[in-house]
CSV table of C-alpha atoms in Angstrom, one decimal:
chain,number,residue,atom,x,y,z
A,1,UNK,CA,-9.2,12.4,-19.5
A,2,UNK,CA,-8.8,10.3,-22.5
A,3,UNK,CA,-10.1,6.7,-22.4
A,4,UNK,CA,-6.8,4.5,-21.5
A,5,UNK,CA,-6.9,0.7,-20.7
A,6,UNK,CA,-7.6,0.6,-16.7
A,7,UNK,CA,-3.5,0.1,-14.8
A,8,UNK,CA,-2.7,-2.3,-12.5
A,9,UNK,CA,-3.9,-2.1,-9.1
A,10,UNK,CA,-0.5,-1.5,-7.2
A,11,UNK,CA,-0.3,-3.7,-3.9
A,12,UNK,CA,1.7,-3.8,-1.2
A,13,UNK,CA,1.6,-7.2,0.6
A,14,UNK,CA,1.9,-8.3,4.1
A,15,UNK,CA,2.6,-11.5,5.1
A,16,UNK,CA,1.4,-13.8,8.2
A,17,UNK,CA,2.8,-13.7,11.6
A,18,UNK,CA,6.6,-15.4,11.4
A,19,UNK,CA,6.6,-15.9,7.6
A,20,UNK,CA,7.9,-14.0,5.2
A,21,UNK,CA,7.5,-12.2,1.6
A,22,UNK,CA,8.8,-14.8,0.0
A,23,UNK,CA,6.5,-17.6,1.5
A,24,UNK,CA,3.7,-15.2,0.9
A,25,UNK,CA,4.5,-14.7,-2.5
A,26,UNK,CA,4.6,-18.7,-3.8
A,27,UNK,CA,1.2,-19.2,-2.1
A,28,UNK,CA,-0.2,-16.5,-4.0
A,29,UNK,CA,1.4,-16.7,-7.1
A,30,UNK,CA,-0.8,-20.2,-7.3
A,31,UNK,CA,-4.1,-18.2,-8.2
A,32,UNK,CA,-5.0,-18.2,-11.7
A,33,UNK,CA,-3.1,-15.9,-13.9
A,34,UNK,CA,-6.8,-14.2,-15.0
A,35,UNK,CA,-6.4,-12.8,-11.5
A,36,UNK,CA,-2.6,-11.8,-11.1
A,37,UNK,CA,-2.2,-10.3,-14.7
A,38,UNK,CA,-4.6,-8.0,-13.4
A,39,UNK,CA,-2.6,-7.1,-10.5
A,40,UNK,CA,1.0,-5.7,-9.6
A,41,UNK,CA,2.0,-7.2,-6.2
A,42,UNK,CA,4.7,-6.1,-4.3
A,43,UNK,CA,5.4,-8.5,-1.0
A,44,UNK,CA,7.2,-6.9,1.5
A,45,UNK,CA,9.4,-8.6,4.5
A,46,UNK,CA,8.0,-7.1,8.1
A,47,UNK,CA,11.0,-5.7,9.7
A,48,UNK,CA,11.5,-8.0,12.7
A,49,UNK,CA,13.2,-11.3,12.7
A,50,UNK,CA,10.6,-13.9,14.4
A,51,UNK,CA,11.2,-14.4,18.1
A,52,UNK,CA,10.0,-17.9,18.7
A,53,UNK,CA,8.9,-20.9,16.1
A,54,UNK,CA,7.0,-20.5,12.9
A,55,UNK,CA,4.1,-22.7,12.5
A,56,UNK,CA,5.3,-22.8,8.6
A,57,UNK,CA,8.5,-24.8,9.7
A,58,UNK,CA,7.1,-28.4,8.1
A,59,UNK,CA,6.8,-25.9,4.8
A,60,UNK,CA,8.8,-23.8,4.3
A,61,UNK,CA,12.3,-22.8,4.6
A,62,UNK,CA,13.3,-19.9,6.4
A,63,UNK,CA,14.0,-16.6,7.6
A,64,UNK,CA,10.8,-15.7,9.1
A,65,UNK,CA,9.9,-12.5,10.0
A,66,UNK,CA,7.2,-11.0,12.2
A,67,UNK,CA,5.2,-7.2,12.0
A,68,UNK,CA,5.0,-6.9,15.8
A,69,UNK,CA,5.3,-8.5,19.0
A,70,UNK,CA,2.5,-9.3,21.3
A,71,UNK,CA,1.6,-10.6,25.0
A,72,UNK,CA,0.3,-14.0,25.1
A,73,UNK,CA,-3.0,-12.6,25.5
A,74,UNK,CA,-3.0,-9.7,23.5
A,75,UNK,CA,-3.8,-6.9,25.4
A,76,UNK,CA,0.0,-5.6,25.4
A,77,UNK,CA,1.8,-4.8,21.9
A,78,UNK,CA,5.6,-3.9,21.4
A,79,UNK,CA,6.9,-2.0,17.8
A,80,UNK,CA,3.9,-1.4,16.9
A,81,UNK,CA,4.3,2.4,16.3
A,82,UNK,CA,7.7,0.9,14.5
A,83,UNK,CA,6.2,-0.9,12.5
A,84,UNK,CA,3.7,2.0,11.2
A,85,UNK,CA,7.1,3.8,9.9
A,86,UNK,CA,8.9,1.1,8.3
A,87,UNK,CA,5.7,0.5,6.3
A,88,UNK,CA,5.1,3.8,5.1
A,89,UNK,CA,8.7,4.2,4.4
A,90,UNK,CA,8.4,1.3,2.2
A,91,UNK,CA,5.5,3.0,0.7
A,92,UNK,CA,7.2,6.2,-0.5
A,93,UNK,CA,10.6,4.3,-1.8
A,94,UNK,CA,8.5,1.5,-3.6
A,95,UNK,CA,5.1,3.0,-4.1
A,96,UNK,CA,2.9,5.0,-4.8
A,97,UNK,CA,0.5,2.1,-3.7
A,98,UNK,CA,-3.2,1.6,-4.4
A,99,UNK,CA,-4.1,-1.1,-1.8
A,100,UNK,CA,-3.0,-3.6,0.8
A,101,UNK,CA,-3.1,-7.2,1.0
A,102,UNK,CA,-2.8,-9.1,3.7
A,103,UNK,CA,-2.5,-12.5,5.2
A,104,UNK,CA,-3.1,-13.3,9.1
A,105,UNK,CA,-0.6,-10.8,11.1
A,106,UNK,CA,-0.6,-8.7,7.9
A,107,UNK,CA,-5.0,-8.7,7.6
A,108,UNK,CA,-5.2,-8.1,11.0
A,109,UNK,CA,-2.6,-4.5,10.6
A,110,UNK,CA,-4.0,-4.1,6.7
A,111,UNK,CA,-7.7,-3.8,8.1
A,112,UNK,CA,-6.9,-1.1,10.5
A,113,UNK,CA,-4.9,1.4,8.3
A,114,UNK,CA,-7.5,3.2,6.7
A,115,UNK,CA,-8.9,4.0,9.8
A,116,UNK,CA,-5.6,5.2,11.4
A,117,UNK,CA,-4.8,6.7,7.7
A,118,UNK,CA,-8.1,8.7,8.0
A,119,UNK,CA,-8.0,10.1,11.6
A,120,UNK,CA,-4.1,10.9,10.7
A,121,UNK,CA,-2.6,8.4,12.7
A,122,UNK,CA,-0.8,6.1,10.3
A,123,UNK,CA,0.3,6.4,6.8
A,124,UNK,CA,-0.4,10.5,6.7
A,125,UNK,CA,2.8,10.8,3.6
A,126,UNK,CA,1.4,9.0,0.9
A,127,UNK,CA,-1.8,8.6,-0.7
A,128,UNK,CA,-5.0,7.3,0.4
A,129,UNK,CA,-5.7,3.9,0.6
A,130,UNK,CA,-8.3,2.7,-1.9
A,131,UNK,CA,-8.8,-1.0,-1.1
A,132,UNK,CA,-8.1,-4.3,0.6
A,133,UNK,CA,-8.2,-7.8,0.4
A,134,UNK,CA,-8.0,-9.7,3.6
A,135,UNK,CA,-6.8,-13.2,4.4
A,136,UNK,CA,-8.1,-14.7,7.5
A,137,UNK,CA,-8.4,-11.3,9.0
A,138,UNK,CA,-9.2,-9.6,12.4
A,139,UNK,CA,-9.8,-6.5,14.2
A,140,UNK,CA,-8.3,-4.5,17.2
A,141,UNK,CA,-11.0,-4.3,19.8
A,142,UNK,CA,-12.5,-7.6,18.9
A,143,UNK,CA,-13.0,-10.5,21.3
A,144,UNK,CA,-9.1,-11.7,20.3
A,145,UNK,CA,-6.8,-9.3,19.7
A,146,UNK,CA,-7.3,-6.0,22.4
A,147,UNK,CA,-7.1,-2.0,20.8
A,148,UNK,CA,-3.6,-0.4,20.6
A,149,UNK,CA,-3.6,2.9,21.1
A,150,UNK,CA,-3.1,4.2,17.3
A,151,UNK,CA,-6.2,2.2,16.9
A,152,UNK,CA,-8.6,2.6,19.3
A,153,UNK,CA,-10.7,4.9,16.9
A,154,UNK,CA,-10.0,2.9,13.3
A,155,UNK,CA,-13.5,1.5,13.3
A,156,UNK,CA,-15.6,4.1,14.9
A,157,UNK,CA,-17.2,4.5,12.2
A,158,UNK,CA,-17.7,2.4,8.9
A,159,UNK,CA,-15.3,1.8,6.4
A,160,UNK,CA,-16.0,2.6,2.6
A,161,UNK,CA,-12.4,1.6,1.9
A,162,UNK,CA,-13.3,-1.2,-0.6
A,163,UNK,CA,-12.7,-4.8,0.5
A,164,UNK,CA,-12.6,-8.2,-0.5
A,165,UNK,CA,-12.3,-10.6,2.6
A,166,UNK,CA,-11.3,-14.6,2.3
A,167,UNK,CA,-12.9,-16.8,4.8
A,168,UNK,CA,-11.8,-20.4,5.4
A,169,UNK,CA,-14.6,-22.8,6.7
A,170,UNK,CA,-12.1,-24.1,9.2
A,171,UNK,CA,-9.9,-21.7,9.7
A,172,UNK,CA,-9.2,-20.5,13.8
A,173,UNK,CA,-10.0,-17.4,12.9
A,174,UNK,CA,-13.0,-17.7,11.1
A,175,UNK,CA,-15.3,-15.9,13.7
A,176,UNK,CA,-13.2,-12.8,13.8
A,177,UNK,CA,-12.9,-12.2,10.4
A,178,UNK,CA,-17.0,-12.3,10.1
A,179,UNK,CA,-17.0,-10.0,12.2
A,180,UNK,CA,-14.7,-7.8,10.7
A,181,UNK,CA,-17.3,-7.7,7.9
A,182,UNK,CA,-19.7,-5.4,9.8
A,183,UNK,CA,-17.3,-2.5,9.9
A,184,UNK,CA,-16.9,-2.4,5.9
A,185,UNK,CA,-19.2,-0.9,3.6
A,186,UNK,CA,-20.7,-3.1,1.0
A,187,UNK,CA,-17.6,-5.7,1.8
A,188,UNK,CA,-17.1,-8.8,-1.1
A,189,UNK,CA,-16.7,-12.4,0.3
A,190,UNK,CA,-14.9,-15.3,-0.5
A,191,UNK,CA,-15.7,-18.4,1.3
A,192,UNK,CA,-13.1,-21.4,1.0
A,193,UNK,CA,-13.3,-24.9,2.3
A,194,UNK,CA,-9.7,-24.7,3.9
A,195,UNK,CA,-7.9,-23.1,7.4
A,196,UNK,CA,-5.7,-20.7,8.1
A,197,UNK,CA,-4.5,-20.3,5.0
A,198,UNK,CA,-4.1,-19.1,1.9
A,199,UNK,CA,-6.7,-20.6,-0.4
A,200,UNK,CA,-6.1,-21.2,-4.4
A,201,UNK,CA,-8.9,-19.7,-6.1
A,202,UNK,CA,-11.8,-22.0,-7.9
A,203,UNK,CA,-13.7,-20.5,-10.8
A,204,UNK,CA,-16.6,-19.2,-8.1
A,205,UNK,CA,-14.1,-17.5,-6.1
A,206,UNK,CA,-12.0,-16.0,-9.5
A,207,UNK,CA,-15.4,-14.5,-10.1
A,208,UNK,CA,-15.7,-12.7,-7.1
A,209,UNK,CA,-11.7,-11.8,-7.3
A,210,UNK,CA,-12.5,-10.3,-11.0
A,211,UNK,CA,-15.7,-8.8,-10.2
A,212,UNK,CA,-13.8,-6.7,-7.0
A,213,UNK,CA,-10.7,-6.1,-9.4
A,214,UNK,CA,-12.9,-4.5,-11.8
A,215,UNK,CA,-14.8,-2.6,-8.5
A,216,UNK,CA,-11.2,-1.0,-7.4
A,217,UNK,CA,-10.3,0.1,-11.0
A,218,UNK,CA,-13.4,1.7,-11.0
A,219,UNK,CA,-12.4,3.7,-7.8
A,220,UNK,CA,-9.3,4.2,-8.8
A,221,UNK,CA,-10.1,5.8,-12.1
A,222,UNK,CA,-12.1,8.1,-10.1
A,223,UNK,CA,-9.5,9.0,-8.3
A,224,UNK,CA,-6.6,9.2,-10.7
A,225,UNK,CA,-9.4,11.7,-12.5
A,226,UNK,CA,-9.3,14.0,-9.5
A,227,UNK,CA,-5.9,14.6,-9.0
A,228,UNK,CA,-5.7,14.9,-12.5
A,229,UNK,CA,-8.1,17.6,-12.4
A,230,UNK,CA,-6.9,19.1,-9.4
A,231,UNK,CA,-3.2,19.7,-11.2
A,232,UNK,CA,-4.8,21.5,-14.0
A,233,UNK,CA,-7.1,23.7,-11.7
């Protein structure tokens, strides 16, 4: 193939639990534009209207919107086979996509789909996944959140999706989302001071962001290559 300045990474971005595209969108947008001019992010709104308060209230204005629904204790899930489809569908109208981003609610669904995408369970009409980046993220089958069926395999074996995982110092969900580390291959790491939220990026972390942007175009022109030598074959 002929040498062509590296495209966009295209994203698809999921937003925390009772939020919404929109909120997602203005807390990202605050990163440094070194970072999103390297980037095509598409924020999507989950397809449920939220059934109880959002914890954003005090911020932000609604509607709010939620992926899923879940027991107080998380062992019992409803729409979550529903939610699968209206994410893919969204994939094949608006994609195709290269990775996922996701926040909270969003993390915690965005770290199991390659391993439902790989074992044909989720997402089996569009393309691979090649990345994520994770936002205060979790696992199904951890110590919080308990497997659905769909995803009782995602993590049976390790992941060599690419990641980039941000971890906030206080955030309530810092332990799960270390230990979400362990089931990615050679996973990057951002560390922020903050909680459960959505950090702005300081020069250390836009290093690490730049350095994993330039990892995923990497993969991606491998990729790109392969199909394109597949068509001609």
């Amino acid at each position: 193939m002929e040498s062509q300045i590296p495209r966009k990474p295209r994203i698809l971005c999921l937003h925390g639990f009772r939020t919404s595209a929109e909120i997602f969108k203005r807390q990202v947008l605050r990163w440094p534009a070194a970072v999103l001019d390297k980037l095509d992010l598409i924020f999507l709104d989950a397809p449920y209207p939220a059934q109880g308060k959002s914890g954003v209230e005090r911020f932000f204005d609604p509607p709010y919107y939620e992926w899923f629904q879940a027991t107080e204790d998380f062992t019992e899930y409803t729409n979550f086979e529903e939610c699968l489809a209206f994410i893919e569908d969204n994939m094949m109208k608006s994609g195709p996509f290269d990775g996922f981003l996701g926040f909270s609610q969003g993390a915690l669904l965005s770290a199991a789909l390659p391993g439902m995408q790989r074992d044909g369970l989720a997402l089996t009409r569009v393309p691979r996944i090649k990345f994520l980046i994770i936002i205060s993220g979790a696992k199904f089958g951890g110590p919080k959140f308990v497997h659905h069926k769909l995803t009782s395999n995602a993590y049976s074996s390790p992941l060599e999706c690419p990641s980039l995982h941000i971890i906030g110092e206080t955030d309530f969900m810092k332990q799960e989302s270390i230990s979400l580390l362990e089931y990615f291959v050679d996973p990057f790491v951002i560390n922020h001071p903050k909680g459960h939220t959505i950090p702005e990026l300081d020069e250390k972390s836009t290093e690490v962001m730049l350095g994993f942007i330039e990892r995923i175009q990497k993969t991606m022109a491998t990729a790109d290559e392969q199909i394109y030598l597949n068509a001609e074959t």
